PDB file of C-alpha atoms in Angstrom:
ATOM      1  CA  MET F   1      85.184  82.196 100.939  1.00 48.00           C
ATOM      2  CA  ARG F   2      86.562  84.016 104.033  1.00 72.00           C
ATOM      3  CA  THR F   3      90.239  85.308 102.951  1.00 88.00           C
ATOM      4  CA  LEU F   4      93.301  85.496 105.749  1.00 92.00           C
ATOM      5  CA  PRO F   5      92.411  82.885 107.679  1.00 89.00           C
ATOM      6  CA  HIS F   6      95.305  82.880 109.664  1.00 91.00           C
ATOM      7  CA  LEU F   7      94.635  86.653 110.890  1.00 91.00           C
ATOM      8  CA  PHE F   8      91.317  86.081 112.116  1.00 90.00           C
ATOM      9  CA  ASN F   9      91.958  83.003 114.113  1.00 92.00           C
ATOM     10  CA  LYS F  10      94.733  85.679 115.736  1.00 92.00           C
ATOM     11  CA  ASN F  11      92.278  87.918 116.202  1.00 89.00           C
ATOM     12  CA  ARG F  12      90.277  85.699 117.692  1.00 92.00           C
ATOM     13  CA  ASP F  13      93.110  84.124 120.075  1.00 94.00           C
ATOM     14  CA  TRP F  14      93.911  87.488 120.934  1.00 90.00           C
ATOM     15  CA  ALA F  15      90.505  88.354 121.782  1.00 93.00           C
ATOM     16  CA  GLU F  16      89.766  85.258 123.631  1.00 94.00           C
ATOM     17  CA  HIS F  17      93.477  85.911 125.770  1.00 92.00           C
ATOM     18  CA  VAL F  18      92.211  89.391 126.482  1.00 89.00           C
ATOM     19  CA  GLU F  19      88.626  88.395 128.045  1.00 92.00           C
ATOM     20  CA  ASP F  20      89.989  85.258 129.746  1.00 92.00           C
ATOM     21  CA  ASN F  21      92.625  87.756 131.714  1.00 91.00           C
ATOM     22  CA  MET F  22      90.117  90.842 131.785  1.00 90.00           C
ATOM     23  CA  PRO F  23      86.532  89.697 132.403  1.00 91.00           C
ATOM     24  CA  GLY F  24      83.894  92.413 131.303  1.00 89.00           C
ATOM     25  CA  PHE F  25      86.797  94.210 129.308  1.00 86.00           C
ATOM     26  CA  PHE F  26      85.503  94.603 126.015  1.00 90.00           C
ATOM     27  CA  ASN F  27      81.854  95.526 127.080  1.00 88.00           C
ATOM     28  CA  ALA F  28      83.272  98.120 129.349  1.00 83.00           C
ATOM     29  CA  LEU F  29      85.502  99.529 125.664  1.00 83.00           C
ATOM     30  CA  ALA F  30      82.354  98.946 123.517  1.00 85.00           C
ATOM     31  CA  GLU F  31      80.738 101.983 125.770  1.00 79.00           C
ATOM     32  CA  GLN F  32      82.625 104.916 125.767  1.00 74.00           C
ATOM     33  CA  GLN F  33      86.419 105.929 125.626  1.00 82.00           C
ATOM     34  CA  HIS F  34      89.009 107.820 127.714  1.00 89.00           C
ATOM     35  CA  PRO F  35      92.264 108.023 126.767  1.00 95.00           C
ATOM     36  CA  GLU F  36      94.598 110.696 128.086  1.00 97.00           C
ATOM     37  CA  TYR F  37      97.008 110.711 125.347  1.00 98.00           C
ATOM     38  CA  LEU F  38      97.089 111.459 121.696  1.00 98.00           C
ATOM     39  CA  TRP F  39      99.721 109.749 119.955  1.00 98.00           C
ATOM     40  CA  ILE F  40     101.251 110.796 116.450  1.00 98.00           C
ATOM     41  CA  GLY F  41     103.594 108.484 115.074  1.00 98.00           C
ATOM     42  CA  CYS F  42     105.058 107.428 112.009  1.00 97.00           C
ATOM     43  CA  SER F  43     103.342 104.293 109.698  1.00 96.00           C
ATOM     44  CA  ASP F  44     105.701 101.956 109.919  1.00 95.00           C
ATOM     45  CA  SER F  45     104.485  98.330 110.649  1.00 95.00           C
ATOM     46  CA  ARG F  46     107.478  97.900 112.953  1.00 94.00           C
ATOM     47  CA  VAL F  47     106.298 101.029 115.506  1.00 94.00           C
ATOM     48  CA  PRO F  48     102.909  99.198 117.180  1.00 93.00           C
ATOM     49  CA  ALA F  49     101.822 102.904 119.541  1.00 95.00           C
ATOM     50  CA  ASN F  50      99.939 100.833 122.288  1.00 94.00           C
ATOM     51  CA  GLU F  51     102.273  98.077 122.444  1.00 94.00           C
ATOM     52  CA  ILE F  52     105.180  99.524 122.728  1.00 95.00           C
ATOM     53  CA  VAL F  53     104.211 102.011 125.942  1.00 96.00           C
ATOM     54  CA  GLY F  54     102.614  99.047 127.478  1.00 94.00           C
ATOM     55  CA  LEU F  55      99.220 100.701 126.877  1.00 93.00           C
ATOM     56  CA  LEU F  56      95.873  98.600 126.546  1.00 89.00           C
ATOM     57  CA  PRO F  57      93.170  99.339 123.592  1.00 88.00           C
ATOM     58  CA  GLY F  58      91.049 102.885 124.302  1.00 91.00           C
ATOM     59  CA  GLU F  59      93.728 104.275 126.528  1.00 94.00           C
ATOM     60  CA  LEU F  60      95.567 105.794 123.302  1.00 96.00           C
ATOM     61  CA  PHE F  61      94.249 107.547 120.713  1.00 97.00           C
ATOM     62  CA  VAL F  62      96.397 107.209 117.403  1.00 98.00           C
ATOM     63  CA  HIS F  63      97.515 109.000 114.118  1.00 98.00           C
ATOM     64  CA  ARG F  64      99.993 108.054 112.044  1.00 98.00           C
ATOM     65  CA  ASN F  65     101.285 108.825 108.330  1.00 97.00           C
ATOM     66  CA  VAL F  66     104.762 108.743 106.786  1.00 96.00           C
ATOM     67  CA  ALA F  67     107.436 110.069 108.611  1.00 97.00           C
ATOM     68  CA  ASN F  68     104.905 111.629 111.637  1.00 98.00           C
ATOM     69  CA  VAL F  69     104.634 114.741 109.934  1.00 98.00           C
ATOM     70  CA  VAL F  70     102.475 117.517 110.994  1.00 98.00           C
ATOM     71  CA  VAL F  71     101.632 119.945 108.686  1.00 96.00           C
ATOM     72  CA  HIS F  72      98.826 122.934 108.609  1.00 95.00           C
ATOM     73  CA  THR F  73      97.055 121.531 105.488  1.00 95.00           C
ATOM     74  CA  ASP F  74      96.704 118.151 106.393  1.00 97.00           C
ATOM     75  CA  ILE F  75      92.941 118.439 106.979  1.00 97.00           C
ATOM     76  CA  ASN F  76      93.256 114.638 108.685  1.00 97.00           C
ATOM     77  CA  CYS F  77      95.731 114.938 110.683  1.00 98.00           C
ATOM     78  CA  LEU F  78      94.485 118.299 111.648  1.00 98.00           C
ATOM     79  CA  SER F  79      90.704 116.638 112.436  1.00 98.00           C
ATOM     80  CA  VAL F  80      92.380 113.738 114.650  1.00 98.00           C
ATOM     81  CA  ILE F  81      93.659 116.267 116.683  1.00 98.00           C
ATOM     82  CA  GLN F  82      90.741 118.200 116.469  1.00 98.00           C
ATOM     83  CA  TYR F  83      88.677 115.258 117.989  1.00 98.00           C
ATOM     84  CA  ALA F  84      91.212 114.419 120.002  1.00 98.00           C
ATOM     85  CA  VAL F  85      91.769 117.856 122.017  1.00 98.00           C
ATOM     86  CA  ASP F  86      88.110 119.270 121.747  1.00 98.00           C
ATOM     87  CA  ILE F  87      86.208 116.185 122.579  1.00 97.00           C
ATOM     88  CA  LEU F  88      88.329 113.482 124.198  1.00 96.00           C
ATOM     89  CA  LYS F  89      89.789 116.081 126.272  1.00 97.00           C
ATOM     90  CA  ILE F  90      93.517 114.565 126.097  1.00 98.00           C
ATOM     91  CA  LYS F  91      95.992 115.684 127.922  1.00 98.00           C
ATOM     92  CA  HIS F  92      98.952 114.795 125.802  1.00 98.00           C
ATOM     93  CA  ILE F  93      99.860 114.714 122.372  1.00 98.00           C
ATOM     94  CA  ILE F  94     102.972 112.383 122.110  1.00 98.00           C
ATOM     95  CA  VAL F  95     104.767 112.770 118.842  1.00 98.00           C
ATOM     96  CA  CYS F  96     106.841 110.044 118.185  1.00 98.00           C
ATOM     97  CA  GLY F  97     109.099 109.055 115.487  1.00 98.00           C
ATOM     98  CA  HIS F  98     111.719 106.319 115.006  1.00 98.00           C
ATOM     99  CA  TYR F  99     115.163 105.764 114.402  1.00 98.00           C
ATOM    100  CA  GLY F 100     116.258 104.785 111.073  1.00 96.00           C
ATOM    101  CA  CYS F 101     113.022 106.443 109.379  1.00 97.00           C
ATOM    102  CA  GLY F 102     112.900 104.974 105.739  1.00 94.00           C
ATOM    103  CA  GLY F 103     110.475 108.489 105.172  1.00 94.00           C
ATOM    104  CA  VAL F 104     113.215 110.702 106.362  1.00 96.00           C
ATOM    105  CA  ARG F 105     116.167 108.667 104.606  1.00 95.00           C
ATOM    106  CA  ALA F 106     114.202 109.069 101.079  1.00 93.00           C
ATOM    107  CA  ALA F 107     113.929 112.730 102.505  1.00 91.00           C
ATOM    108  CA  ILE F 108     117.574 112.708 102.981  1.00 90.00           C
ATOM    109  CA  ASP F 109     119.451 110.424 100.189  1.00 89.00           C
ATOM    110  CA  ASN F 110     117.214 112.735  97.064  1.00 79.00           C
ATOM    111  CA  GLN F 111     115.969 109.867  95.777  1.00 79.00           C
ATOM    112  CA  SER F 112     112.797 110.075  93.678  1.00 82.00           C
ATOM    113  CA  HIS F 113     110.097 107.295  95.015  1.00 86.00           C
ATOM    114  CA  GLY F 114     107.147 109.307  93.059  1.00 91.00           C
ATOM    115  CA  LEU F 115     104.010 110.359  94.361  1.00 92.00           C
ATOM    116  CA  ILE F 116     105.583 110.378  97.924  1.00 92.00           C
ATOM    117  CA  ASP F 117     108.372 112.820  97.464  1.00 92.00           C
ATOM    118  CA  ASN F 118     106.100 115.710  97.430  1.00 94.00           C
ATOM    119  CA  TRP F 119     104.839 114.586 101.303  1.00 94.00           C
ATOM    120  CA  LEU F 120     108.276 114.445 101.900  1.00 94.00           C
ATOM    121  CA  ARG F 121     109.372 117.751 100.898  1.00 94.00           C
ATOM    122  CA  HIS F 122     108.681 118.278 104.516  1.00 95.00           C
ATOM    123  CA  ILE F 123     111.201 116.886 105.713  1.00 96.00           C
ATOM    124  CA  GLN F 124     113.755 117.880 102.927  1.00 95.00           C
ATOM    125  CA  GLU F 125     113.227 121.540 104.184  1.00 96.00           C
ATOM    126  CA  ILE F 126     114.113 120.361 107.461  1.00 97.00           C
ATOM    127  CA  ARG F 127     117.238 118.843 106.273  1.00 95.00           C
ATOM    128  CA  ARG F 128     118.364 122.367 104.345  1.00 95.00           C
ATOM    129  CA  SER F 129     117.665 124.421 107.254  1.00 95.00           C
ATOM    130  CA  HIS F 130     119.773 122.311 109.699  1.00 95.00           C
ATOM    131  CA  HIS F 131     122.661 122.240 107.057  1.00 93.00           C
ATOM    132  CA  LYS F 132     125.160 123.449 109.192  1.00 93.00           C
ATOM    133  CA  GLN F 133     123.883 120.320 112.016  1.00 93.00           C
ATOM    134  CA  LEU F 134     123.747 117.715 109.959  1.00 95.00           C
ATOM    135  CA  SER F 135     126.499 118.254 106.745  1.00 92.00           C
ATOM    136  CA  PRO F 136     129.499 117.482 109.777  1.00 93.00           C
ATOM    137  CA  ILE F 137     128.226 114.120 110.520  1.00 94.00           C
ATOM    138  CA  CYS F 138     130.329 111.665 108.571  1.00 92.00           C
ATOM    139  CA  GLN F 139     128.300 108.470 108.987  1.00 96.00           C
ATOM    140  CA  HIS F 140     125.335 108.382 106.978  1.00 94.00           C
ATOM    141  CA  GLU F 141     123.215 105.849 109.220  1.00 96.00           C
ATOM    142  CA  HIS F 142     123.961 108.747 112.010  1.00 96.00           C
ATOM    143  CA  LYS F 143     122.997 111.598 109.831  1.00 96.00           C
ATOM    144  CA  VAL F 144     119.653 110.021 108.971  1.00 97.00           C
ATOM    145  CA  ASP F 145     119.044 109.647 113.177  1.00 97.00           C
ATOM    146  CA  ARG F 146     119.666 112.943 113.657  1.00 98.00           C
ATOM    147  CA  LEU F 147     117.004 114.001 110.773  1.00 98.00           C
ATOM    148  CA  CYS F 148     114.729 111.753 112.192  1.00 98.00           C
ATOM    149  CA  GLU F 149     115.405 113.423 116.060  1.00 98.00           C
ATOM    150  CA  LEU F 150     114.986 116.910 114.212  1.00 98.00           C
ATOM    151  CA  ASN F 151     111.852 116.006 112.066  1.00 98.00           C
ATOM    152  CA  VAL F 152     109.922 114.885 115.485  1.00 98.00           C
ATOM    153  CA  MET F 153     110.671 118.320 116.998  1.00 98.00           C
ATOM    154  CA  ARG F 154     109.700 120.533 114.007  1.00 98.00           C
ATOM    155  CA  GLN F 155     106.208 118.201 113.979  1.00 98.00           C
ATOM    156  CA  ALA F 156     105.897 118.699 117.775  1.00 98.00           C
ATOM    157  CA  LEU F 157     105.933 122.554 117.317  1.00 98.00           C
ATOM    158  CA  ASN F 158     104.006 122.272 114.253  1.00 98.00           C
ATOM    159  CA  VAL F 159     101.235 120.438 116.726  1.00 98.00           C
ATOM    160  CA  GLY F 160     101.967 123.686 118.599  1.00 98.00           C
ATOM    161  CA  GLN F 161     101.401 126.280 115.703  1.00 98.00           C
ATOM    162  CA  THR F 162      98.112 124.698 115.777  1.00 98.00           C
ATOM    163  CA  THR F 163      94.626 126.785 116.238  1.00 98.00           C
ATOM    164  CA  ILE F 164      93.124 123.645 117.770  1.00 98.00           C
ATOM    165  CA  VAL F 165      96.341 123.482 120.837  1.00 98.00           C
ATOM    166  CA  GLN F 166      96.303 127.381 120.970  1.00 98.00           C
ATOM    167  CA  ASP F 167      92.412 127.863 121.564  1.00 98.00           C
ATOM    168  CA  ALA F 168      92.947 124.650 124.334  1.00 98.00           C
ATOM    169  CA  TRP F 169      95.905 127.215 125.789  1.00 98.00           C
ATOM    170  CA  ARG F 170      93.819 130.155 125.668  1.00 98.00           C
ATOM    171  CA  ARG F 171      90.678 128.279 127.518  1.00 97.00           C
ATOM    172  CA  ALA F 172      92.762 126.875 130.516  1.00 98.00           C
ATOM    173  CA  GLN F 173      92.743 123.234 129.205  1.00 98.00           C
ATOM    174  CA  PRO F 174      95.747 121.455 130.633  1.00 98.00           C
ATOM    175  CA  LEU F 175      97.376 119.874 127.196  1.00 98.00           C
ATOM    176  CA  GLU F 176     101.130 119.701 126.816  1.00 98.00           C
ATOM    177  CA  VAL F 177     102.839 118.244 123.794  1.00 98.00           C
ATOM    178  CA  HIS F 178     106.030 116.282 123.662  1.00 98.00           C
ATOM    179  CA  ALA F 179     108.975 115.089 120.766  1.00 98.00           C
ATOM    180  CA  TRP F 180     109.940 111.742 121.251  1.00 98.00           C
ATOM    181  CA  ILE F 181     111.807 108.828 119.368  1.00 98.00           C
ATOM    182  CA  TYR F 182     111.648 105.308 119.697  1.00 98.00           C
ATOM    183  CA  GLY F 183     114.577 102.458 118.687  1.00 97.00           C
ATOM    184  CA  ILE F 184     113.853  99.995 116.907  1.00 96.00           C
ATOM    185  CA  SER F 185     117.116  97.674 117.355  1.00 95.00           C
ATOM    186  CA  ASP F 186     116.381  98.396 121.574  1.00 96.00           C
ATOM    187  CA  GLY F 187     112.725  98.624 122.257  1.00 96.00           C
ATOM    188  CA  LEU F 188     113.417 101.991 123.976  1.00 97.00           C
ATOM    189  CA  ILE F 189     111.487 105.198 123.788  1.00 98.00           C
ATOM    190  CA  LYS F 190     113.602 108.917 124.075  1.00 98.00           C
ATOM    191  CA  ASP F 191     112.598 111.984 125.408  1.00 98.00           C
ATOM    192  CA  LEU F 192     113.792 114.465 123.145  1.00 98.00           C
ATOM    193  CA  GLY F 193     113.812 117.317 125.886  1.00 97.00           C
ATOM    194  CA  LEU F 194     111.421 119.551 124.112  1.00 97.00           C
ATOM    195  CA  THR F 195     107.905 119.641 125.794  1.00 98.00           C
ATOM    196  CA  PHE F 196     105.389 122.417 126.118  1.00 98.00           C
ATOM    197  CA  ALA F 197     102.203 122.994 128.074  1.00 98.00           C
ATOM    198  CA  ASN F 198     101.274 126.784 126.548  1.00 98.00           C
ATOM    199  CA  ALA F 199     101.933 129.633 124.463  1.00 97.00           C
ATOM    200  CA  ASP F 200     105.143 131.093 126.060  1.00 98.00           C
ATOM    201  CA  GLU F 201     106.650 127.579 126.537  1.00 98.00           C
ATOM    202  CA  LEU F 202     106.010 126.794 122.834  1.00 98.00           C
ATOM    203  CA  GLN F 203     107.955 130.183 121.999  1.00 97.00           C
ATOM    204  CA  ARG F 204     110.955 129.205 123.770  1.00 97.00           C
ATOM    205  CA  GLN F 205     111.356 125.912 122.330  1.00 97.00           C
ATOM    206  CA  GLU F 206     110.768 127.473 118.881  1.00 97.00           C
ATOM    207  CA  ALA F 207     113.353 129.865 119.458  1.00 96.00           C
ATOM    208  CA  ALA F 208     115.985 126.903 120.677  1.00 95.00           C
ATOM    209  CA  PHE F 209     115.286 124.723 117.951  1.00 95.00           C
ATOM    210  CA  ALA F 210     115.593 127.542 115.315  1.00 93.00           C
ATOM    211  CA  ALA F 211     119.244 128.226 117.453  1.00 92.00           C
ATOM    212  CA  LEU F 212     120.443 124.631 115.916  1.00 90.00           C
ATOM    213  CA  GLN F 213     119.725 125.486 112.653  1.00 84.00           C
ATOM    214  CA  LEU F 214     123.229 127.955 113.133  1.00 78.00           C
ATOM    215  CA  SER F 215     124.879 124.848 115.742  1.00 71.00           C
TER     216      SER F 215
END
């Protein structure tokens, strides 16, 4: 017996709608994918990557995890980046977090949630290193949102430090990394002003981010 029949029904309706509006879309999609973008975002169900940037299936390669963290020991994330850069030849890597992120909130509240606490230690380290900037923020929600921004920026810099991206730049492959954040309350994306397309630009952005720790 098929379970969750309402989801199968919704899938059929969606597929029919797409095919009615773009005849032959799925046949063409099945042949190959040529996305220009890799999206590294949060697993939060309120942040559907394709939809919020208005892209169709096949136009956005996606990796998501709790709080959009990029660490050099995460073989899953690194494999996605490597495939996107080396095989798909994407031109942009977008790290996009969102305001009110539950993972960031858990990291800042120091509450125990079990296994995930080990994952959130990466964000807690960002919180500690930016203590001078965060501590004067009185409203808790504002503090959470600022840490959301800092987390996105740190993770984008981590992307640039990977051997995958560094190797791509060495062979002169066009590749830019961007730090964005999404507002669930208004549906809008904000550019955090951290973008780099080569090792020199990465170094300057690293220095600027480090300076934020002293502000």
